[in-house]
Amino acid sequence: MKYNTKKYDYLIVGAGPYGAIFAYEAAKRGKRSLIIEKRAHVGGNMYTHKEVGINVHDYGAHIFHTDNKIVWDYINQFTEFNGYVNQVVANYKGELYNLPFNMNTFYQMWGVKTPEEAAAKIEKQKAAAGISGTAKNLEEQAISLIGTDIYSKLIKGYTEKQWGRKATELPAFIIRRLPVRYTFDNNYFNHRYQGVPVDGYTAIFDKMLDSDLIDLKINMDFLENKTTFVEEFPKIVYTGMIDAFFDYKYGELEYRSVRFERESFDSDNKQGNAVINYTDAKTPFTRVMEWRHFDQKAEAGKTILTKEYPQDWDRTKEAYYPVNDERNSSLFKTYREEADKVKKVIFGGRLGNYQYYDMDQVFGAALKAVEKEFGD
Ligand code: UDP
């Protein structure tokens, strides 16, 4: 079977943000792309669908946040944002705390009322735990930032079920994603720009791909016909798993997967917040999202909630989070060196680069690749 029937300039594997941005920018420059997508829809994990007037995020909560003005202006070409600011509540065995770690959390945990009191409490717990110097793992990093009480109630259980391994076996950088603040500020992110698209994320992709120079084939798996694709196309942008591209020849990179359970209710407000984290070890899910609270104009009397359950990954499941421990990072390096030799393929996106990327980072990386490719 011939695939490059229209003399496409690019084959783009994956219709997530990296692939869609590349196709859009290529089309702007008169280049023709064929995008093939394994799933039945565009948008990758950013995909949303509308139900009873509510934009439901099918692959978990996606809140766009960035400090990168170029990226913010770029995505704003395709959508308006609603000004949503993420403020997460943690439920630890029925006790409620504000996240990320801030003066509200410290007050709820210890009754302290000033930054000095909070800092003293944390210092004392850190010293008692014998933590000093550079943190070697997530546990040490967490205790050194916010002490043992918060670590044991809000981090340890959540982290170990989320990742399926001990906090002492996880890299410290994962916990540094969350702000620690000595102010009464519950904003989950430190970034200047933040929000959720008013019409959902899928509309952004529909706009990006709406071009005579872009063809899209969904339900098509690149790996089933890799050899033919590589032969026929002058250039390929590949956003699938890098180890899969090389037939796992050096071994399999590990991922963590999640699954979602969605439920609808006849109610205007079920849990009172967009995201509630369940931070104990026993509750099998990590968080529950109530989509209408992501600043939506939902129909009265209807609400939709999604529970997020972490699970082990194998090749039959969706790969969500790369496990950036030492073994995997070094294995990725080996694949990366191999990828450098394949000149006609650009590897991109979270799976192609094996990175725990936020959306804005994928946007930034795609725009860099565009700049490199087109030199403008
Ligand atoms: N985390 C935690 N308790 C929480 C929320 C997060 O211990 O209530 C830790 C956990 O290790 C998690 C990491 O912080 O993997 C990063 O959290 P974030 O919300 O950024 O994760 P994501 O939204 O990317 O899944």
Short mmCIF file of C-alpha atoms and ligand atoms in Angstrom, two decimals:
data_model
loop_
_atom_site.label_atom_id
_atom_site.label_comp_id
_atom_site.label_asym_id
_atom_site.label_seq_id
_atom_site.Cartn_x
_atom_site.Cartn_y
_atom_site.Cartn_z
CA MET A 1 0.00 0.00 0.00
CA LYS A 2 1.23 3.48 -0.89
CA TYR A 3 0.83 6.20 1.73
CA ASN A 4 2.60 9.17 0.22
CA THR A 5 0.13 9.50 -2.63
CA LYS A 6 -0.12 13.28 -2.43
CA LYS A 7 3.63 13.89 -2.27
CA TYR A 8 3.47 14.99 1.33
CA ASP A 9 6.52 16.81 2.71
CA TYR A 10 5.95 15.39 6.19
CA LEU A 11 4.49 12.38 7.84
CA ILE A 12 3.50 13.36 11.35
CA VAL A 13 2.95 10.53 13.78
CA GLY A 14 0.55 11.61 16.53
CA ALA A 15 -2.05 14.39 16.57
CA GLY A 16 -1.16 15.71 20.02
CA PRO A 17 0.20 19.23 20.57
CA TYR A 18 3.68 18.61 19.17
CA GLY A 19 2.42 17.04 15.94
CA ALA A 20 -0.45 19.50 15.46
CA ILE A 21 1.76 22.56 15.95
CA PHE A 22 4.30 21.16 13.53
CA ALA A 23 1.63 20.46 10.89
CA TYR A 24 0.07 23.92 11.36
CA GLU A 25 3.41 25.69 11.01
CA ALA A 26 4.44 23.55 8.04
CA ALA A 27 1.15 24.39 6.28
CA LYS A 28 1.73 28.10 6.95
CA ARG A 29 4.92 27.69 4.93
CA GLY A 30 3.18 25.85 2.08
CA LYS A 31 4.30 22.37 3.18
CA ARG A 32 1.98 19.41 2.97
CA SER A 33 1.58 16.96 5.88
CA LEU A 34 -0.14 13.69 6.53
CA ILE A 35 -0.89 13.16 10.22
CA ILE A 36 -1.59 9.66 11.39
CA GLU A 37 -3.04 9.10 14.81
CA LYS A 38 -3.42 5.78 16.59
CA ARG A 39 -6.41 6.93 18.62
CA ALA A 40 -9.85 7.83 17.26
CA HIS A 41 -9.39 11.56 17.92
CA VAL A 42 -6.98 14.48 17.82
CA GLY A 43 -5.44 16.32 20.76
CA GLY A 44 -3.54 13.52 22.48
CA ASN A 45 -4.09 13.66 26.21
CA MET A 46 -5.40 17.22 25.89
CA TYR A 47 -8.56 15.89 24.24
CA THR A 48 -11.84 17.16 25.71
CA HIS A 49 -15.46 16.47 24.80
CA LYS A 50 -18.63 18.35 25.64
CA GLU A 51 -21.43 16.78 27.64
CA VAL A 52 -24.43 18.60 29.19
CA GLY A 53 -22.65 21.85 28.46
CA ILE A 54 -19.54 20.77 30.35
CA ASN A 55 -16.11 20.36 28.77
CA VAL A 56 -14.87 17.06 30.13
CA HIS A 57 -11.13 16.36 29.96
CA ASP A 58 -10.95 12.73 28.92
CA TYR A 59 -7.37 12.19 30.08
CA GLY A 60 -7.39 14.01 33.38
CA ALA A 61 -7.30 17.67 34.36
CA HIS A 62 -5.41 19.88 31.94
CA ILE A 63 -4.85 23.40 33.18
CA PHE A 64 -2.69 25.47 30.90
CA HIS A 65 -0.09 27.44 32.84
CA THR A 66 3.10 29.07 31.72
CA ASP A 67 5.61 31.86 32.20
CA ASN A 68 6.49 31.72 28.53
CA LYS A 69 4.82 34.69 26.85
CA ILE A 70 5.61 33.38 23.38
CA VAL A 71 3.80 30.13 24.15
CA TRP A 72 0.90 31.94 25.84
CA ASP A 73 0.41 34.28 22.88
CA TYR A 74 0.73 31.34 20.53
CA ILE A 75 -2.05 29.25 22.09
CA ASN A 76 -4.24 32.35 22.43
CA GLN A 77 -4.39 32.52 18.61
CA PHE A 78 -6.58 29.44 18.75
CA THR A 79 -8.70 29.95 21.83
CA GLU A 80 -9.86 32.25 24.55
CA PHE A 81 -9.02 31.26 28.14
CA ASN A 82 -11.44 31.49 31.02
CA GLY A 83 -9.18 32.75 33.80
CA TYR A 84 -9.49 29.59 35.88
CA VAL A 85 -6.91 29.40 38.68
CA ASN A 86 -6.24 25.93 40.03
CA GLN A 87 -6.74 25.63 43.79
CA VAL A 88 -6.58 22.07 45.00
CA VAL A 89 -7.97 20.69 48.25
CA ALA A 90 -6.41 17.61 49.85
CA ASN A 91 -8.48 15.11 51.81
CA TYR A 92 -6.40 13.02 54.21
CA LYS A 93 -8.66 10.54 55.99
CA GLY A 94 -11.39 13.17 56.23
CA GLU A 95 -9.11 16.07 57.20
CA LEU A 96 -9.10 18.85 54.61
CA TYR A 97 -6.05 20.91 53.67
CA ASN A 98 -5.31 23.51 51.05
CA LEU A 99 -2.66 22.75 48.46
CA PRO A 100 -0.07 23.62 47.36
CA PHE A 101 1.82 23.94 50.63
CA ASN A 102 1.19 27.43 51.93
CA MET A 103 0.23 29.36 55.06
CA ASN A 104 -3.33 27.98 54.88
CA THR A 105 -1.93 24.43 54.92
CA PHE A 106 0.45 25.27 57.77
CA TYR A 107 -2.38 26.81 59.79
CA GLN A 108 -4.63 23.80 59.17
CA MET A 109 -1.83 21.37 60.07
CA TRP A 110 -0.34 23.12 63.09
CA GLY A 111 -2.41 26.19 63.95
CA VAL A 112 0.56 28.46 63.17
CA LYS A 113 -0.38 31.95 62.06
CA THR A 114 2.82 33.63 60.90
CA PRO A 115 5.49 32.73 58.35
CA GLU A 116 8.10 32.72 61.14
CA GLU A 117 6.15 30.16 63.18
CA ALA A 118 5.66 27.99 60.11
CA ALA A 119 9.33 28.14 59.15
CA ALA A 120 10.39 27.28 62.70
CA LYS A 121 8.06 24.26 62.75
CA ILE A 122 9.40 22.98 59.44
CA GLU A 123 13.04 23.55 60.47
CA LYS A 124 12.48 21.62 63.69
CA GLN A 125 10.91 18.64 61.90
CA LYS A 126 13.61 18.64 59.27
CA ALA A 127 16.35 18.62 61.92
CA ALA A 128 14.60 15.86 63.91
CA ALA A 129 14.48 13.74 60.73
CA GLY A 130 18.23 14.28 60.29
CA ILE A 131 17.84 15.82 56.84
CA SER A 132 20.57 18.12 55.55
CA GLY A 133 22.47 18.70 52.32
CA THR A 134 21.24 17.89 48.82
CA ALA A 135 18.15 15.68 48.76
CA LYS A 136 18.88 12.28 47.25
CA ASN A 137 15.28 11.33 46.62
CA LEU A 138 11.68 12.57 46.79
CA GLU A 139 11.25 11.75 50.48
CA GLU A 140 14.32 13.71 51.55
CA GLN A 141 13.37 16.58 49.28
CA ALA A 142 9.84 16.74 50.67
CA ILE A 143 10.90 16.62 54.33
CA SER A 144 13.54 19.23 53.73
CA LEU A 145 10.94 21.56 52.14
CA ILE A 146 7.92 21.11 54.42
CA GLY A 147 8.77 18.79 57.32
CA THR A 148 7.56 15.35 58.38
CA ASP A 149 3.88 16.04 59.24
CA ILE A 150 2.99 17.35 55.81
CA TYR A 151 5.17 14.72 54.19
CA SER A 152 3.38 11.89 55.95
CA LYS A 153 -0.17 13.24 55.54
CA LEU A 154 -0.13 14.92 52.16
CA ILE A 155 2.77 13.48 50.19
CA LYS A 156 3.90 9.96 51.09
CA GLY A 157 0.61 8.11 50.49
CA TYR A 158 -0.32 10.08 47.37
CA THR A 159 3.14 9.77 45.86
CA GLU A 160 3.57 6.07 46.52
CA LYS A 161 0.22 5.16 45.01
CA GLN A 162 0.69 7.59 42.12
CA TRP A 163 4.07 6.13 41.18
CA GLY A 164 3.77 2.56 42.48
CA ARG A 165 7.11 2.81 44.24
CA LYS A 166 8.64 4.13 47.44
CA ALA A 167 9.20 7.86 47.76
CA THR A 168 12.82 7.01 48.57
CA GLU A 169 13.13 5.49 45.08
CA LEU A 170 11.79 8.51 43.21
CA PRO A 171 13.70 11.54 41.92
CA ALA A 172 13.54 14.71 44.05
CA PHE A 173 12.48 16.93 41.13
CA ILE A 174 8.95 15.47 41.07
CA ILE A 175 7.99 17.12 44.36
CA ARG A 176 9.62 20.40 43.34
CA ARG A 177 6.79 20.74 40.80
CA LEU A 178 4.63 21.94 43.68
CA PRO A 179 5.15 25.43 45.13
CA VAL A 180 5.93 25.92 48.84
CA ARG A 181 4.88 29.38 49.96
CA TYR A 182 4.89 31.34 53.17
CA THR A 183 1.85 33.36 52.07
CA PHE A 184 -1.89 32.62 52.19
CA ASP A 185 -2.06 31.82 48.48
CA ASN A 186 -3.72 28.63 47.23
CA ASN A 187 -2.79 28.99 43.56
CA TYR A 188 -1.43 25.55 42.57
CA PHE A 189 0.98 27.10 40.07
CA ASN A 190 3.54 29.87 40.22
CA HIS A 191 3.16 30.82 36.57
CA ARG A 192 2.07 34.19 35.30
CA TYR A 193 -0.48 32.90 32.77
CA GLN A 194 -3.09 30.28 33.56
CA GLY A 195 -6.50 29.06 32.41
CA VAL A 196 -8.67 26.53 30.64
CA PRO A 197 -9.93 27.15 27.06
CA VAL A 198 -13.55 28.35 27.05
CA ASP A 199 -14.50 25.88 24.31
CA GLY A 200 -12.33 23.00 25.48
CA TYR A 201 -8.98 21.88 24.09
CA THR A 202 -10.24 19.86 21.14
CA ALA A 203 -11.40 23.05 19.39
CA ILE A 204 -7.78 24.26 19.36
CA PHE A 205 -6.68 21.17 17.47
CA ASP A 206 -9.57 21.39 15.04
CA LYS A 207 -8.47 24.93 14.19
CA MET A 208 -4.80 24.03 13.86
CA LEU A 209 -5.50 21.15 11.52
CA ASP A 210 -8.11 22.89 9.37
CA SER A 211 -6.00 23.30 6.23
CA ASP A 212 -5.99 21.98 2.66
CA LEU A 213 -2.35 21.13 3.20
CA ILE A 214 -3.04 18.83 6.15
CA ASP A 215 -4.65 15.40 5.93
CA LEU A 216 -5.50 13.45 9.03
CA LYS A 217 -5.98 9.72 9.38
CA ILE A 218 -7.19 8.54 12.75
CA ASN A 219 -7.09 4.92 13.98
CA MET A 220 -3.83 4.36 12.16
CA ASP A 221 -0.80 2.90 13.90
CA PHE A 222 2.56 3.95 12.49
CA LEU A 223 4.38 0.99 14.01
CA GLU A 224 2.31 -1.52 12.05
CA ASN A 225 3.84 -0.25 8.80
CA LYS A 226 6.91 1.55 9.98
CA THR A 227 9.25 0.35 7.24
CA THR A 228 6.95 1.49 4.43
CA PHE A 229 6.33 4.86 6.08
CA VAL A 230 10.03 5.47 6.60
CA GLU A 231 10.79 4.56 3.00
CA GLU A 232 8.05 6.66 1.44
CA PHE A 233 8.20 9.94 3.33
CA PRO A 234 11.02 12.47 2.96
CA LYS A 235 10.70 13.53 6.60
CA ILE A 236 8.89 12.22 9.65
CA VAL A 237 7.88 13.86 12.91
CA TYR A 238 7.43 11.05 15.42
CA THR A 239 5.72 11.70 18.76
CA GLY A 240 5.17 8.11 19.85
CA MET A 241 7.30 6.21 22.33
CA ILE A 242 10.97 6.40 21.40
CA ASP A 243 11.76 2.84 22.51
CA ALA A 244 8.86 1.49 20.43
CA PHE A 245 10.27 3.22 17.35
CA PHE A 246 13.44 1.15 17.80
CA ASP A 247 11.51 -2.07 18.51
CA TYR A 248 12.59 -1.89 22.17
CA LYS A 249 16.01 -3.13 21.10
CA TYR A 250 17.82 -1.90 24.22
CA GLY A 251 14.88 -2.75 26.51
CA GLU A 252 11.63 -1.13 27.55
CA LEU A 253 11.34 2.33 29.09
CA GLU A 254 8.97 2.35 32.04
CA TYR A 255 5.87 4.49 32.37
CA ARG A 256 3.19 4.98 34.93
CA SER A 257 -0.37 4.74 33.69
CA VAL A 258 -3.68 6.03 35.02
CA ARG A 259 -7.27 5.10 34.36
CA PHE A 260 -10.39 7.18 34.77
CA GLU A 261 -13.89 6.50 36.05
CA ARG A 262 -16.50 9.03 35.09
CA GLU A 263 -19.86 9.51 36.76
CA SER A 264 -22.74 11.95 36.16
CA PHE A 265 -25.06 13.29 38.83
CA ASP A 266 -28.19 15.40 38.96
CA SER A 267 -26.62 18.12 41.03
CA ASP A 268 -25.15 21.60 40.65
CA ASN A 269 -22.28 20.98 42.95
CA LYS A 270 -21.12 17.64 44.24
CA GLN A 271 -17.69 18.21 45.78
CA GLY A 272 -17.39 22.00 45.91
CA ASN A 273 -14.06 22.21 44.11
CA ALA A 274 -12.56 21.37 40.71
CA VAL A 275 -9.92 19.00 42.15
CA ILE A 276 -9.79 17.12 45.43
CA ASN A 277 -6.73 14.97 46.12
CA TYR A 278 -7.03 11.88 48.33
CA THR A 279 -3.64 11.73 49.91
CA ASP A 280 -3.86 8.61 52.10
CA ALA A 281 -2.31 5.36 50.87
CA LYS A 282 -5.49 3.29 51.08
CA THR A 283 -7.97 5.17 48.86
CA PRO A 284 -7.27 3.65 45.44
CA PHE A 285 -7.69 6.88 43.48
CA THR A 286 -5.43 9.93 43.73
CA ARG A 287 -7.86 12.69 42.83
CA VAL A 288 -11.41 13.51 41.83
CA MET A 289 -12.24 16.23 39.31
CA GLU A 290 -15.61 17.95 39.05
CA TRP A 291 -15.53 19.44 35.58
CA ARG A 292 -18.12 22.16 35.97
CA HIS A 293 -15.89 23.87 38.52
CA PHE A 294 -13.20 24.45 35.91
CA ASP A 295 -15.09 27.72 35.39
CA GLN A 296 -17.75 26.31 33.08
CA LYS A 297 -21.17 27.48 32.15
CA ALA A 298 -22.77 24.11 32.73
CA GLU A 299 -26.48 23.41 32.50
CA ALA A 300 -28.24 23.66 35.83
CA GLY A 301 -28.76 20.43 37.71
CA LYS A 302 -26.03 18.38 36.03
CA THR A 303 -22.52 17.61 37.08
CA ILE A 304 -19.81 15.18 35.96
CA LEU A 305 -17.00 13.85 38.12
CA THR A 306 -13.96 11.78 37.19
CA LYS A 307 -11.91 9.67 39.56
CA GLU A 308 -8.25 9.16 38.63
CA TYR A 309 -6.71 5.79 39.51
CA PRO A 310 -3.00 5.22 39.06
CA GLN A 311 -2.03 1.87 37.58
CA ASP A 312 0.97 -0.10 36.37
CA TRP A 313 1.83 0.38 32.76
CA ASP A 314 2.29 -2.32 30.15
CA ARG A 315 2.15 -2.13 26.37
CA THR A 316 -1.64 -2.58 26.32
CA LYS A 317 -2.17 0.59 28.43
CA GLU A 318 -1.77 4.30 27.78
CA ALA A 319 1.65 5.63 28.79
CA TYR A 320 1.16 8.78 30.87
CA TYR A 321 4.14 9.52 33.06
CA PRO A 322 7.74 8.67 32.23
CA VAL A 323 9.55 7.22 35.25
CA ASN A 324 12.65 9.38 35.23
CA ASP A 325 14.74 7.30 37.63
CA GLU A 326 18.38 6.47 36.92
CA ARG A 327 17.80 3.26 34.98
CA ASN A 328 15.20 4.78 32.71
CA SER A 329 17.05 8.04 32.21
CA SER A 330 20.16 6.21 31.13
CA LEU A 331 18.19 3.88 28.84
CA PHE A 332 16.53 6.92 27.30
CA LYS A 333 19.97 8.41 26.63
CA THR A 334 20.90 5.29 24.68
CA TYR A 335 17.76 5.61 22.56
CA ARG A 336 18.35 9.34 22.15
CA GLU A 337 21.83 8.66 20.73
CA GLU A 338 20.30 6.15 18.33
CA ALA A 339 17.65 8.71 17.35
CA ASP A 340 20.32 11.28 16.51
CA LYS A 341 21.53 8.94 13.76
CA VAL A 342 18.10 8.75 12.10
CA LYS A 343 18.31 12.02 10.23
CA LYS A 344 14.93 11.98 8.55
CA VAL A 345 13.01 11.60 11.82
CA ILE A 346 12.35 14.36 14.35
CA PHE A 347 11.47 12.85 17.75
CA GLY A 348 9.21 15.06 19.83
CA GLY A 349 6.60 15.31 22.54
CA ARG A 350 6.37 13.67 25.94
CA LEU A 351 6.73 10.12 24.59
CA GLY A 352 9.29 10.90 21.89
CA ASN A 353 11.49 12.71 24.41
CA TYR A 354 10.59 10.65 27.48
CA GLN A 355 10.03 13.83 29.53
CA TYR A 356 7.55 14.74 32.26
CA TYR A 357 6.43 17.72 30.19
CA ASP A 358 3.67 20.15 31.01
CA MET A 359 1.62 21.33 28.04
CA ASP A 360 3.46 24.63 27.71
CA GLN A 361 6.77 22.80 27.55
CA VAL A 362 5.52 20.68 24.66
CA PHE A 363 4.37 23.85 22.90
CA GLY A 364 7.77 25.44 23.49
CA ALA A 365 9.61 22.36 22.22
CA ALA A 366 7.43 22.14 19.10
CA LEU A 367 8.01 25.81 18.29
CA LYS A 368 11.76 25.27 18.67
CA ALA A 369 11.63 22.30 16.30
CA VAL A 370 9.69 24.42 13.80
CA GLU A 371 12.34 27.15 14.03
CA LYS A 372 15.09 24.61 13.50
CA GLU A 373 13.34 22.96 10.58
CA PHE A 374 12.33 26.10 8.71
CA GLY A 375 15.11 28.38 9.87
CA ASP A 376 12.94 31.47 10.25
N1 UDP B 1 1.94 15.22 45.16
C1 UDP B 1 1.67 14.80 46.45
N2 UDP B 1 0.47 15.10 47.01
C2 UDP B 1 -0.49 15.77 46.36
C3 UDP B 1 -0.23 16.22 45.05
C4 UDP B 1 0.99 15.92 44.48
O1 UDP B 1 2.51 14.17 47.08
O2 UDP B 1 -1.57 15.98 46.93
C5 UDP B 1 3.24 14.89 44.58
C6 UDP B 1 3.19 13.55 43.82
O3 UDP B 1 4.43 12.91 43.97
C7 UDP B 1 2.99 13.99 42.40
C8 UDP B 1 3.84 15.26 42.36
O4 UDP B 1 3.64 15.85 43.65
O5 UDP B 1 3.42 13.02 41.48
C9 UDP B 1 3.49 16.24 41.27
O6 UDP B 1 2.14 16.62 41.40
P1 UDP B 1 1.33 17.28 40.19
O7 UDP B 1 0.01 17.70 40.70
O8 UDP B 1 2.20 18.29 39.53
O9 UDP B 1 1.17 16.01 39.24
P2 UDP B 1 0.43 15.83 37.83
O10 UDP B 1 -0.72 16.80 37.81
O11 UDP B 1 1.46 16.08 36.78
O12 UDP B 1 -0.01 14.41 37.89
#
